[in-house]
Short mmCIF file of C-alpha atoms in Angstrom, two decimals:
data_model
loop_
_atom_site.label_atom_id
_atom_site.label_comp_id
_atom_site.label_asym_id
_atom_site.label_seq_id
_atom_site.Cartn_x
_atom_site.Cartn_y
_atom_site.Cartn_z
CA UNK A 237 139.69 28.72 62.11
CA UNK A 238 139.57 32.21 63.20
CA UNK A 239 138.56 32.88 66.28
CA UNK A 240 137.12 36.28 68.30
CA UNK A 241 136.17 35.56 71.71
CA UNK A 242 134.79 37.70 74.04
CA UNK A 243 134.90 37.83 77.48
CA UNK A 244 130.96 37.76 78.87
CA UNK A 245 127.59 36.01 77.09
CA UNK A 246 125.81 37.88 79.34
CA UNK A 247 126.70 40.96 81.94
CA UNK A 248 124.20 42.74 84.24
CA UNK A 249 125.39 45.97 85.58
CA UNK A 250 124.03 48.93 87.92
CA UNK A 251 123.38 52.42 86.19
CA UNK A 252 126.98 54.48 87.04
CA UNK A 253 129.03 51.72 87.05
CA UNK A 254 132.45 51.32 85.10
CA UNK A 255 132.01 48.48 82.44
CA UNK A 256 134.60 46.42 80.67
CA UNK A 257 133.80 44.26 78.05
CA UNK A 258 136.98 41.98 76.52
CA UNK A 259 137.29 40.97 73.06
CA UNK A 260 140.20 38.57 71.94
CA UNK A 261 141.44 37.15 68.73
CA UNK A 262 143.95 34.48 67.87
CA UNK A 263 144.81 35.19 64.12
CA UNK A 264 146.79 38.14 64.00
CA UNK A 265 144.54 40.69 62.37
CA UNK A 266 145.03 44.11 62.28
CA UNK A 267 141.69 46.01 62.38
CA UNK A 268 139.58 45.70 65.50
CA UNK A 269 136.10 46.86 66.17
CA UNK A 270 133.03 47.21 68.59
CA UNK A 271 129.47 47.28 67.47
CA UNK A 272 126.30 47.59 69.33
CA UNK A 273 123.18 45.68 68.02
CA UNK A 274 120.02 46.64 68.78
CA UNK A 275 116.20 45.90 67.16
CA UNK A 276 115.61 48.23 64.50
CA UNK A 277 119.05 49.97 64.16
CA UNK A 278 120.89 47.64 63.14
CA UNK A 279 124.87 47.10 63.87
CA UNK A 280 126.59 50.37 64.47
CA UNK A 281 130.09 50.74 64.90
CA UNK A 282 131.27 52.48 68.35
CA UNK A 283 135.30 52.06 67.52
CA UNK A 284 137.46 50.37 65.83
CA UNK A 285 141.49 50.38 66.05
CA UNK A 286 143.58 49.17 63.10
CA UNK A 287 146.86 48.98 65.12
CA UNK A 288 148.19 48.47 68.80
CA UNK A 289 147.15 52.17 70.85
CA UNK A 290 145.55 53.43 67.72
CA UNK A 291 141.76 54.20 68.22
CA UNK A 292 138.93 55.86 65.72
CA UNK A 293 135.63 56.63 66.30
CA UNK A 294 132.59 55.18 64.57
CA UNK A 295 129.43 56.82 64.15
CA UNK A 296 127.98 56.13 68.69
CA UNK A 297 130.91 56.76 70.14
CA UNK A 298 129.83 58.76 73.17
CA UNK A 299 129.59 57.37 76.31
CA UNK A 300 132.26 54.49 75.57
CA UNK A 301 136.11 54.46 75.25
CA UNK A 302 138.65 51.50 74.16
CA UNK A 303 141.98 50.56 74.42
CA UNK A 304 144.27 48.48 72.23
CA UNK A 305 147.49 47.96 74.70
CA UNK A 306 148.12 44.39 72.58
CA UNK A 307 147.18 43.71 68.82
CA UNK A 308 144.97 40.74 69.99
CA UNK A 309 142.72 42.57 72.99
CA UNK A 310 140.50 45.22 72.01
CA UNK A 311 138.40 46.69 75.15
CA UNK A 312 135.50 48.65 75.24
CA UNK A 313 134.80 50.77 78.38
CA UNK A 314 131.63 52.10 79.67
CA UNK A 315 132.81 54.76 82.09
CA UNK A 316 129.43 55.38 83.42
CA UNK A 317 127.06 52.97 82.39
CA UNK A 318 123.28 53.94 81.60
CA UNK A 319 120.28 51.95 81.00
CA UNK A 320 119.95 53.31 77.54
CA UNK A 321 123.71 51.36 76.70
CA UNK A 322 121.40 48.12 77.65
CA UNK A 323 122.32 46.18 74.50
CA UNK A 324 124.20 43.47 72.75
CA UNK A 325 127.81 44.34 72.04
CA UNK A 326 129.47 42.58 68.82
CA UNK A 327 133.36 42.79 68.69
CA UNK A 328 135.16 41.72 65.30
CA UNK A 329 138.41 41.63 63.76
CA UNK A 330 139.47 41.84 60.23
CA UNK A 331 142.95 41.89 58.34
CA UNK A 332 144.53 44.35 56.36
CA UNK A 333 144.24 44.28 52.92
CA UNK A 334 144.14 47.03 50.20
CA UNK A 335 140.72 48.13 49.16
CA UNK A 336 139.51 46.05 52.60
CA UNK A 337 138.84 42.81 50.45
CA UNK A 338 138.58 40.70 53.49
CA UNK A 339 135.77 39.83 55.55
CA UNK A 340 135.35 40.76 59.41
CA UNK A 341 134.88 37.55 62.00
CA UNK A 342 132.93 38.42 64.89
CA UNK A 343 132.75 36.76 68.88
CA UNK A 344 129.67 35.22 70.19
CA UNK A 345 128.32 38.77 71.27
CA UNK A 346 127.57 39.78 75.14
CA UNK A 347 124.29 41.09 75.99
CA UNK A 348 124.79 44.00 78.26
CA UNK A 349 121.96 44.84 80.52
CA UNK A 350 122.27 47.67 82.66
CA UNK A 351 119.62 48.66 85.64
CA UNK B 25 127.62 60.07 57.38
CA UNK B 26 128.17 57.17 55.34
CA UNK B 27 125.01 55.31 55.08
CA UNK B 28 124.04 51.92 54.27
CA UNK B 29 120.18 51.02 53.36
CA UNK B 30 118.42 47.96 53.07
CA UNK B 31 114.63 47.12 53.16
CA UNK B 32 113.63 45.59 56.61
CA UNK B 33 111.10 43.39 55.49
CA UNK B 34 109.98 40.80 56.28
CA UNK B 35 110.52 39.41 52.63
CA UNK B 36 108.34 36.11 52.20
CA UNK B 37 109.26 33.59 49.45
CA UNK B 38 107.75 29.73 49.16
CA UNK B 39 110.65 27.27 49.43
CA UNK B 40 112.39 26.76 45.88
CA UNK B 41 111.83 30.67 44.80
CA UNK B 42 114.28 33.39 44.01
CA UNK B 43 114.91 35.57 47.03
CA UNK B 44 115.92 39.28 45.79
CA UNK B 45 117.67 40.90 48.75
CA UNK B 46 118.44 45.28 47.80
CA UNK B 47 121.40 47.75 49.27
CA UNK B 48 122.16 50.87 48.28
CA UNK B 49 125.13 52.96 50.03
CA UNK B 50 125.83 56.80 49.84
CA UNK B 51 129.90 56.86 49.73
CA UNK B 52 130.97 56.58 46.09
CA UNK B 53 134.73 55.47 47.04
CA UNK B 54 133.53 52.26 49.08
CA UNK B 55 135.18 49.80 46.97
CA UNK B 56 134.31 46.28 48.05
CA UNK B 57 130.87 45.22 49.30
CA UNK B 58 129.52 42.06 51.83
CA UNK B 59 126.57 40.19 52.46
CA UNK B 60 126.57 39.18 55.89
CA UNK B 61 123.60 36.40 57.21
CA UNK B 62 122.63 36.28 60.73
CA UNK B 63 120.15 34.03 62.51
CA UNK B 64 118.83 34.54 65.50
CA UNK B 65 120.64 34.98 68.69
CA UNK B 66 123.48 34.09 67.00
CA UNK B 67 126.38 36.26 65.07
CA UNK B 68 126.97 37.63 61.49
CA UNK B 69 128.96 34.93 59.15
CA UNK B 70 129.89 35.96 55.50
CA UNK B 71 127.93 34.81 52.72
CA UNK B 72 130.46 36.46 49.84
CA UNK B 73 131.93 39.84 49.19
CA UNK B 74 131.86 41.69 45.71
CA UNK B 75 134.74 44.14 44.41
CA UNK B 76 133.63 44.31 40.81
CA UNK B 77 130.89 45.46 38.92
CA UNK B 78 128.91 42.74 37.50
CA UNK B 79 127.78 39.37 39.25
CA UNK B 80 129.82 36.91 41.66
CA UNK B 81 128.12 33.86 41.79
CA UNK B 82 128.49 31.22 44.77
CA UNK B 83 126.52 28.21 44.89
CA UNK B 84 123.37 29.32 45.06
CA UNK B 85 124.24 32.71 45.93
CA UNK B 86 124.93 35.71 43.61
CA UNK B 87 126.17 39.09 44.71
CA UNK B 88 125.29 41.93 42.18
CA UNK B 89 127.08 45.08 42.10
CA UNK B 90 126.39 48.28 40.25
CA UNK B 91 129.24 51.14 41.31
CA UNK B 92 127.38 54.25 39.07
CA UNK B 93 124.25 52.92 40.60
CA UNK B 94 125.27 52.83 44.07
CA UNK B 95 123.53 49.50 44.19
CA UNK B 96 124.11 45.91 45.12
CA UNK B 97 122.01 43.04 45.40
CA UNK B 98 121.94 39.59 46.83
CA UNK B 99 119.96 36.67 45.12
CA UNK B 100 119.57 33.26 46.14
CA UNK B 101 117.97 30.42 44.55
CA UNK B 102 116.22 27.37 45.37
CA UNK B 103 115.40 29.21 48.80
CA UNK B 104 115.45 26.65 51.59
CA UNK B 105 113.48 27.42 55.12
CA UNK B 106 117.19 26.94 56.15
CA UNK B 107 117.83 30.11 54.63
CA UNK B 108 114.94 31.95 56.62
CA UNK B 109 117.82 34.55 58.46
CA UNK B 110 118.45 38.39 58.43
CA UNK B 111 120.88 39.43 55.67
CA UNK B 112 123.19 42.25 56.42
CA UNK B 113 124.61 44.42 54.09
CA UNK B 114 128.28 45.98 54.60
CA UNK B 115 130.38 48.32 52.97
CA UNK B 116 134.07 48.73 53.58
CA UNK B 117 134.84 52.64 54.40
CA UNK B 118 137.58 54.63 55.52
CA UNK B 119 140.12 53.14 53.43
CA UNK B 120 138.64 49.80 53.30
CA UNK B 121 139.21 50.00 57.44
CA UNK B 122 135.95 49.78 59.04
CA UNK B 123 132.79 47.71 57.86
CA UNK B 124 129.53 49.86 58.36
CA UNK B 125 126.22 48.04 58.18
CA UNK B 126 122.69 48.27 56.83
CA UNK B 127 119.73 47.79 59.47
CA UNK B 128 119.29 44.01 57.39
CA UNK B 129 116.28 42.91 55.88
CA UNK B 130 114.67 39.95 57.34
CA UNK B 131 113.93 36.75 55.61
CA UNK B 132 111.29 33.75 55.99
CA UNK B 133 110.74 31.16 53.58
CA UNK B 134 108.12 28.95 53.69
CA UNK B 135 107.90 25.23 53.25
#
């Protein structure tokens, strides 16, 4: 079985502080991504990478950074955390295949509060 | 901005009844399409993905895609309370890269 894991169920932070949240996945796949989850928005995408040190941005992107330094970690960085980034973070992978006919496989989620 | 949209809901259906669930998405290269289900507190797990115009059937679950239409449905019959979930909609952009989602539309079946 596939599996994403990520590093935190839950994380409390202080507003300002520099925030890592770890995502690892065991099966190889390409295409990473980051996705923030929150009551009546839905999942949006922050970043996603498709290779090692390659990044693009999704459609919330400010505020957060990543890096891809080994094809199974994908971070995502708060540099500053604020209390409106108070939110549950979804990280998933996904192979390559033409026309993306494969599904994505997401962790357990971490729920991010920040105060 | 690509754009994914789905009715919230709540949709309400007796146990045993057809639940319709609607998406329609605003890039006309996305080429392959996913129904995603998601109870709560917990994460997203595929329910099937559709490529092709027409129906995919699975189980009790059929995908329904219309490409000129912009459209794609999920039905399921014989709903179960078991089913009772929110159902995400995704469409594969940028290349078939990234997944974008709808905001899901939330499910309850009764018993």
């Amino acid at each position: 079985d596939v599996k994403v894991t990520q590093s935190s169920r839950y994380l409390v932070k202080r507003t300002g502080e520099k925030v890592f949240l770890e995502c690892v996945q065991d099966m190889d796949h390409e295409n990473m991504f980051w996705y923030r989850q929150d009551p009546g928005l839905g999942l949006r995408l922050i970043y996603f990478s498709y290779d090692v040190k390659m990044k693009e941005k999704g459609d919330i992107p400010e505020g957060y950074s990543v890096s891809r330094e080994k094809k199974e970690r994908f971070s995502l960085i708060l540099e500053s955390a604020s209390t409106n980034q108070t939110s549950m973070y979804l990280c998933a992978s996904r192979p390559f295949r033409q026309a993306g006919l494969t599904e994505a496989f997401f962790g357990q989620g971490t729920r991010l509060t920040v105060v | 901005q690509k754009e994914v949209e789905q009715n919230s809901g709540p949709l309400s259906v007796p146990e045993g009844a057809i639940a319709s669930l609607n998406c329609t998405y605003s890039d006309r290269g996305s080429q392959s399409f996913f129904w995603y289900r998601q109870y709560s507190g917990k994460s997203p797990e595929l329910i099937m993905f559709i490529y092709s115009n027409g129906d995919k059937e699975d189980g009790r679950f059929t995908a329904q895609l219309n490409k000129a239409s912009q459209y794609v449905s999920l039905l399921i019959r014989d709903s179960q309370p078991s089913d009772s979930a929110t159902y995400l909609c995704a469409v594969a952009i940028q290349a078939g890269t990234a997944l974008i989602f709808g905001k899901g539309t939330t499910l309850s079946v009764s018993s």
